[in-house]
PDB file of C-alpha atoms in Angstrom:
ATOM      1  CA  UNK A1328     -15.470  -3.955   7.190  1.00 80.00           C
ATOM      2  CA  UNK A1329     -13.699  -5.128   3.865  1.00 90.00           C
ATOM      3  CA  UNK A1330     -11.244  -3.098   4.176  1.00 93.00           C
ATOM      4  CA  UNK A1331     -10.369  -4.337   7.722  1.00 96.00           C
ATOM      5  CA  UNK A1332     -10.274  -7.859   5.881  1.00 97.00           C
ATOM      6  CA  UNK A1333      -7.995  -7.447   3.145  1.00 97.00           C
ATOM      7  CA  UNK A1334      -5.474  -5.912   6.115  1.00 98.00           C
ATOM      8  CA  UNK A1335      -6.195  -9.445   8.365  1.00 98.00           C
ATOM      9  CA  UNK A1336      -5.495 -11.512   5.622  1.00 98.00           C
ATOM     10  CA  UNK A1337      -2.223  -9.730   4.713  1.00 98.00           C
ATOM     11  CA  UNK A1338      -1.567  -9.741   8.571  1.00 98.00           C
ATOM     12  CA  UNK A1339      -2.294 -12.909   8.476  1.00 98.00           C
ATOM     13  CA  UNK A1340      -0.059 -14.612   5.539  1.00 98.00           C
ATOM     14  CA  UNK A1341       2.916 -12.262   6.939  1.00 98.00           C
ATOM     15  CA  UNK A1342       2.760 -13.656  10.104  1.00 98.00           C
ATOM     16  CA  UNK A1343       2.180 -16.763   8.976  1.00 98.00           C
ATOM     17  CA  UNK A1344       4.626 -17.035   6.396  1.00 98.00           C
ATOM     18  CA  UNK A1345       7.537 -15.695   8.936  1.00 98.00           C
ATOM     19  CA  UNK A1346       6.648 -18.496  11.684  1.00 98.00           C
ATOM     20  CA  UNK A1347       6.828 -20.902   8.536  1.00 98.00           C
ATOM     21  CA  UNK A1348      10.556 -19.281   7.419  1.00 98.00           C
ATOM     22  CA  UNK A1349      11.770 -19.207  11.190  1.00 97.00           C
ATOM     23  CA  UNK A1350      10.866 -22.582  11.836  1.00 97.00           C
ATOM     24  CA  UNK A1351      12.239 -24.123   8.611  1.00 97.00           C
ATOM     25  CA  UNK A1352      14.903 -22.380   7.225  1.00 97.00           C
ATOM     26  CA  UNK A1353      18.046 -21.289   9.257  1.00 97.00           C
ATOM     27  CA  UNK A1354      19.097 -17.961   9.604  1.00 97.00           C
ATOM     28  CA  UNK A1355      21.279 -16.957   6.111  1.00 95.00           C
ATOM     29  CA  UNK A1356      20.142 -19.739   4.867  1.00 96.00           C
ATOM     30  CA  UNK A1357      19.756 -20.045   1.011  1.00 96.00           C
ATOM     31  CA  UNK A1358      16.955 -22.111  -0.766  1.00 97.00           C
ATOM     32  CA  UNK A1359      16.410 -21.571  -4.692  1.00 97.00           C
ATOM     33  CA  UNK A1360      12.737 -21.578  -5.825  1.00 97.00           C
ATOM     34  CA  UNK A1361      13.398 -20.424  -9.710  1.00 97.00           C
ATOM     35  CA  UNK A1362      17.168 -21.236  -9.965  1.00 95.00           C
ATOM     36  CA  UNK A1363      19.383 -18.098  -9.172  1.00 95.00           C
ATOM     37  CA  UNK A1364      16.272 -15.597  -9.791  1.00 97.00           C
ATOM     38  CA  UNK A1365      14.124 -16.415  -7.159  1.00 98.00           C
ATOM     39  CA  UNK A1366      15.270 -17.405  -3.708  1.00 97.00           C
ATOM     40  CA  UNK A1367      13.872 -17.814   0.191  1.00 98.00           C
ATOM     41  CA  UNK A1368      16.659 -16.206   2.161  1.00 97.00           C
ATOM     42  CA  UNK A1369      16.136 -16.141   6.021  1.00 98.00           C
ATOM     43  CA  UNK A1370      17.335 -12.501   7.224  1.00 96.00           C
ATOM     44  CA  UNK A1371      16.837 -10.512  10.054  1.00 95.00           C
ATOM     45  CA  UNK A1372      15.222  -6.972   9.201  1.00 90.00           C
ATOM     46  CA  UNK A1373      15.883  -4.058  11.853  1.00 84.00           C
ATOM     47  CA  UNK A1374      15.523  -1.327   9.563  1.00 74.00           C
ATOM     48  CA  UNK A1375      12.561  -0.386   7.241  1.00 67.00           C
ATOM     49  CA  UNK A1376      10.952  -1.744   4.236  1.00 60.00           C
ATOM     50  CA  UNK A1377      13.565  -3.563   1.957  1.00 58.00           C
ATOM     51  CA  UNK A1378      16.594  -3.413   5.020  1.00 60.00           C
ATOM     52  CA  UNK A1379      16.411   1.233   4.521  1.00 65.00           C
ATOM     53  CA  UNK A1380      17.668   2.869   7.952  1.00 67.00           C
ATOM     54  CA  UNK A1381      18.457  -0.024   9.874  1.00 67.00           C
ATOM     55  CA  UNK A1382      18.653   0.349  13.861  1.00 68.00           C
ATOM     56  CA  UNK A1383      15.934   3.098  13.644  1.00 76.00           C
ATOM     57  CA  UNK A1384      13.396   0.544  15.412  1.00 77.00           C
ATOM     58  CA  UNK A1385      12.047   3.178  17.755  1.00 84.00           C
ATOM     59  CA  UNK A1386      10.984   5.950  14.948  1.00 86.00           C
ATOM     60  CA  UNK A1387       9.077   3.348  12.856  1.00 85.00           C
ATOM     61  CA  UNK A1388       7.292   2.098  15.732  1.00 89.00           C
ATOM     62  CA  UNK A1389       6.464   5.665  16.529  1.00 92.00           C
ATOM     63  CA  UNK A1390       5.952   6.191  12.550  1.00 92.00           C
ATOM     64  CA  UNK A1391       3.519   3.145  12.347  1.00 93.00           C
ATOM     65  CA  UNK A1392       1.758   4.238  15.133  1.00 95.00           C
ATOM     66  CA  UNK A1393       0.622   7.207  13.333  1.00 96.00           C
ATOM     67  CA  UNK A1394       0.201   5.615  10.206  1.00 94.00           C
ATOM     68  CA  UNK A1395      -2.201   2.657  11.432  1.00 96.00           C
ATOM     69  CA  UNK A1396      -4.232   5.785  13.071  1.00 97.00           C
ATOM     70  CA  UNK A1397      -4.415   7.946  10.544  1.00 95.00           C
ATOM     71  CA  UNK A1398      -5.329   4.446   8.145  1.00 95.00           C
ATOM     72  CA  UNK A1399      -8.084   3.413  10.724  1.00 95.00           C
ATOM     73  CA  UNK A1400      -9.472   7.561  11.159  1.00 94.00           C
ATOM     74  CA  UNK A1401      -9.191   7.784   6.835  1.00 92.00           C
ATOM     75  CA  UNK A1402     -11.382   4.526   6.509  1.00 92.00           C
ATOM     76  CA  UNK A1403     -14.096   5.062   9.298  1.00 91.00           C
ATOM     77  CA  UNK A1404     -14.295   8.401   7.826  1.00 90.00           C
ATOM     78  CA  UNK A1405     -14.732   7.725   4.524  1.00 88.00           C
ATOM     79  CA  UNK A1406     -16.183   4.223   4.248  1.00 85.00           C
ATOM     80  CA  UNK A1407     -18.977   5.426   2.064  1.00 84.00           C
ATOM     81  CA  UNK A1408     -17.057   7.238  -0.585  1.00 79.00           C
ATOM     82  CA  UNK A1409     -17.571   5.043  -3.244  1.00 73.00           C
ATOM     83  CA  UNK A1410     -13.569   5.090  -3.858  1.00 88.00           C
ATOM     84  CA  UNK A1411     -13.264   1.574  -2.974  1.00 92.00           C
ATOM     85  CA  UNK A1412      -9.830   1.490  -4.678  1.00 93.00           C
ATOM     86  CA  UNK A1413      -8.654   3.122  -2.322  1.00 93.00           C
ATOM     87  CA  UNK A1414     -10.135   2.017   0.664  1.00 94.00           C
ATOM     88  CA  UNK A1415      -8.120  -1.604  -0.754  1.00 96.00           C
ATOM     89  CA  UNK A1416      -5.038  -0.021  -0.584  1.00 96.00           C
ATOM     90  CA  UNK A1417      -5.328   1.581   2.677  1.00 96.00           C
ATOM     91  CA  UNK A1418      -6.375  -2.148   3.890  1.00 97.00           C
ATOM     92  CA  UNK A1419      -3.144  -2.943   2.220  1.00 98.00           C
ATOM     93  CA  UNK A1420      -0.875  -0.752   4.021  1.00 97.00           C
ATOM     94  CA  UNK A1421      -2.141  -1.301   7.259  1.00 97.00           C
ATOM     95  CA  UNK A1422      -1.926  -5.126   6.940  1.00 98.00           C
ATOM     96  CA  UNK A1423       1.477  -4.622   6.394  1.00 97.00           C
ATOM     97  CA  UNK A1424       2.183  -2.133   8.600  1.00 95.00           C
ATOM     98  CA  UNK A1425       0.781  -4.079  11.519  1.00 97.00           C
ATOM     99  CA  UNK A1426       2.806  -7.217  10.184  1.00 96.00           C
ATOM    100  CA  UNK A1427       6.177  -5.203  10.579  1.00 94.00           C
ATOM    101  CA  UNK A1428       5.026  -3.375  13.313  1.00 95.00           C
ATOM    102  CA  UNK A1429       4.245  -6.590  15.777  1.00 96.00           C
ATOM    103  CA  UNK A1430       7.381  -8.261  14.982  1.00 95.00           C
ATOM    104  CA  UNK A1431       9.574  -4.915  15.912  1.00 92.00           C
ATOM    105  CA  UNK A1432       7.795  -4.069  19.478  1.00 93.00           C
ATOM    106  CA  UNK A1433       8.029  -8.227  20.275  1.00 94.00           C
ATOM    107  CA  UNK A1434      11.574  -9.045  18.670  1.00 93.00           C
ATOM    108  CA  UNK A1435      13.078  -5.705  18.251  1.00 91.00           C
ATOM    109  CA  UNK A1436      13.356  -6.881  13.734  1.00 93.00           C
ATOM    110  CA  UNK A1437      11.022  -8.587  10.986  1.00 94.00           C
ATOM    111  CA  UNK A1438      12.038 -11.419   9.395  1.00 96.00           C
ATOM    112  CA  UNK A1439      12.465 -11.116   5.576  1.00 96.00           C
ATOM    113  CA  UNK A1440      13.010 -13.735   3.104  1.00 97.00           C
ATOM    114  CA  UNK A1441      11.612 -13.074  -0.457  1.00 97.00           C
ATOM    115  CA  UNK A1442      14.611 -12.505  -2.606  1.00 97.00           C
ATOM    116  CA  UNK A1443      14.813 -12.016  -5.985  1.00 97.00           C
ATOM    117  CA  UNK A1444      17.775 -10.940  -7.991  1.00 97.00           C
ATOM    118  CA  UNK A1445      18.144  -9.886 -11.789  1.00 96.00           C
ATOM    119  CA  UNK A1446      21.796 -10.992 -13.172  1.00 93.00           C
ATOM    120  CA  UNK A1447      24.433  -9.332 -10.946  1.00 95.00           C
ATOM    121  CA  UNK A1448      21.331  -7.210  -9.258  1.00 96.00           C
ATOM    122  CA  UNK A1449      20.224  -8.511  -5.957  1.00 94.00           C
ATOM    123  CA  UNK A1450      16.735  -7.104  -4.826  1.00 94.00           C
ATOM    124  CA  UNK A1451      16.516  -5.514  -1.247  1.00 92.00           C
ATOM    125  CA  UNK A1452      14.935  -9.240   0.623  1.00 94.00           C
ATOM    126  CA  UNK A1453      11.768  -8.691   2.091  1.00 94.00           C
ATOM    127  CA  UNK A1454       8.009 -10.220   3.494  1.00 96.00           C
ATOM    128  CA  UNK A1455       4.790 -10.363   2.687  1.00 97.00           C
ATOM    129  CA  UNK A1456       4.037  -7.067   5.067  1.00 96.00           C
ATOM    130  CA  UNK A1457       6.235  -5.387   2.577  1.00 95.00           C
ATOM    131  CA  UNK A1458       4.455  -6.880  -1.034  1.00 97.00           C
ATOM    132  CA  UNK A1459       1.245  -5.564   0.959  1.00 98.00           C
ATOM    133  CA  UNK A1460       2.631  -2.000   1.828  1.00 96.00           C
ATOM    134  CA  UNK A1461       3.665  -1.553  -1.560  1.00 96.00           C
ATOM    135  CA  UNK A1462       0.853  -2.595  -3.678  1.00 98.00           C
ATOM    136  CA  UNK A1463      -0.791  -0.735  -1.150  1.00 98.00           C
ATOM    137  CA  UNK A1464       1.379   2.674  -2.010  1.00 97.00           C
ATOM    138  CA  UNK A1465       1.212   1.495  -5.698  1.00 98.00           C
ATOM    139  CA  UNK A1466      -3.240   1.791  -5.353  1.00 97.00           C
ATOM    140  CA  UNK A1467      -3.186   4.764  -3.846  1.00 96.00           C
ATOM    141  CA  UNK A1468      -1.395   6.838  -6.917  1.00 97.00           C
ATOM    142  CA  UNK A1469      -3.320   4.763  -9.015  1.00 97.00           C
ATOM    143  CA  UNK A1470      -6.035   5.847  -7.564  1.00 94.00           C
ATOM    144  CA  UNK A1471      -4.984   9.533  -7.739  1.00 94.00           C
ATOM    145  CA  UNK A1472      -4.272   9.295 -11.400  1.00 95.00           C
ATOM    146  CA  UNK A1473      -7.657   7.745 -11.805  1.00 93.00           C
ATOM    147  CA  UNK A1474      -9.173  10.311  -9.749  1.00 90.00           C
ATOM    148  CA  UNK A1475      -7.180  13.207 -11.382  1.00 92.00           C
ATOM    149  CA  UNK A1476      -8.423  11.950 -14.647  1.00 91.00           C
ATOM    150  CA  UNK A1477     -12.399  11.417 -13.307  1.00 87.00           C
ATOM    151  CA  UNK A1478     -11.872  15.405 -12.371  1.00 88.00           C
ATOM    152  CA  UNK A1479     -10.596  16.018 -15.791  1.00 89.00           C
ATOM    153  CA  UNK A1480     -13.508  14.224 -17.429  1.00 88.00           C
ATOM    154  CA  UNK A1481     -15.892  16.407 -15.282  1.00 85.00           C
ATOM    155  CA  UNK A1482     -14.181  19.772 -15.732  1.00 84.00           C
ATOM    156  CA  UNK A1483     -14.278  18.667 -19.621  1.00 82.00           C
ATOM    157  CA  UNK A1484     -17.675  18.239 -19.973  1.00 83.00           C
ATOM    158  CA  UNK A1485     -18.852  21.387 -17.941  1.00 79.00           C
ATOM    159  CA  UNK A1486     -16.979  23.431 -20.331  1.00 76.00           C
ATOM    160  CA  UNK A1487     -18.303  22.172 -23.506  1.00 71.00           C
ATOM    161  CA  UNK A1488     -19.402  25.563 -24.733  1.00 55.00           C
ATOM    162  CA  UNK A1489     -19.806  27.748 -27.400  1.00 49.00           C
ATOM    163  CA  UNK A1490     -16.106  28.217 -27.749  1.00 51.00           C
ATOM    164  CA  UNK A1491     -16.689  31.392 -25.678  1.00 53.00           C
ATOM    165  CA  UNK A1492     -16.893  30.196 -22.515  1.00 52.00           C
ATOM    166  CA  UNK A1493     -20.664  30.045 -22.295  1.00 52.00           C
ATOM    167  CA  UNK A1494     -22.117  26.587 -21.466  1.00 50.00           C
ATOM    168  CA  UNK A1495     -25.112  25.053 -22.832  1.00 49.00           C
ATOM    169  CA  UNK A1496     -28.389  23.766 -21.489  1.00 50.00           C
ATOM    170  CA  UNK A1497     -27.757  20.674 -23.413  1.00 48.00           C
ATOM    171  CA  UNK A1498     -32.034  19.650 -21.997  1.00 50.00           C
ATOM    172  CA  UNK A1499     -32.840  23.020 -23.722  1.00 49.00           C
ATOM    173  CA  UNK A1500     -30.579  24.277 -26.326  1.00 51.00           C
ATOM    174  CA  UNK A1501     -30.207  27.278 -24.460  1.00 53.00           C
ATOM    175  CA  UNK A1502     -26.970  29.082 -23.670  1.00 53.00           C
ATOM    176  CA  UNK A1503     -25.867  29.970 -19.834  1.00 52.00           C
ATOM    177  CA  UNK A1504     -25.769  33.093 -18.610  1.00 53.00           C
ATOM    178  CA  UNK A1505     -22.562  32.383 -16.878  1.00 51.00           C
ATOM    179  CA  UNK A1506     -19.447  30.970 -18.225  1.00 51.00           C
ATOM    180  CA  UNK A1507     -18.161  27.972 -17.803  1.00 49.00           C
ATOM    181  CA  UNK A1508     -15.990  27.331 -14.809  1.00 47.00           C
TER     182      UNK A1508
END
């Protein structure tokens, strides 16, 4: 049920902090947090993540549809994996996901307003649902380098042989029949 947690609490501080920005900030409005590098901007969001393919509301409800299910099916089915990493990030996402997704089947966009810009670079604006869907995506190929490396480990150490491809019996100093695979 952690996992479930981590995606209330990110559902929760995105709604939260878009009811906060609607109420207190007018639309295109401007405030500076850290000078010119770090601003709340009140925007209105009816394309994806970061302002990508706007007017495309119906294909990411129909896209987050599938992606809370196949979240919710990955988790119940794997729960006890051990790969709690993982299971964070997929809490993550679907936080997110269900942040964004709310606001586009009741007000047909998502409010962003975290903007941050780097000299003449402006940063797409976006939410909290966003930060969460990304450090979500940014787990999960951590995860999978972690993992690829955990295999590598493993494969490693069932192939230290006798530099023919025999393995040992490292309990009885005996060589295997087989060889290593």
């Amino acid at each position: 049920m952690r996992y479930y947690a981590v995606a209330a609490v990110v559902f929760f501080l995105d709604q939260l902090t878009k009811k906060i920005i609607d109420a207190n900030v007018p639309l295109k409005e401007t405030i500076s947090v850290i000078g010119d590098f770090f601003l709340i901007t009140h925007v209105l969001n009816d394309g994806a993540a970061f302002s990508m393919l706007p007017g495309a509301r119906t294909l990411f409800i129909v896209i987050t549809i599938f992606v809370v299910i196949g979240i919710i099916w990955y988790t119940e089915r794997n729960r006890r994996t051990g790969r709690p990493l993982l299971l964070t990030a997929f809490g993550l996402v679907l936080g997110g996901a269900l942040g964004n997704f709310v606001d586009r089947v009741l007000y047909g966009h998502v409010i962003d307003f975290l903007q941050f810009n780097f000299g003449s670079y402006t940063f797409p604006i976006f939410n909290v649902a966003d930060v969460g869907i990304t450090t979500g995506v940014a787990l999960i190929l951590l995860d999978a380098v972690l993992d690829i490396r955990r295999e590598q480990r493993k494969a490693h150490s069932a192939s230290e042989g006798d530099g023919e491809g025999h393995s040992h019996d490292f309990a009885s100093g005996q060589k295997a029949d087989e060889p290593a695979r």
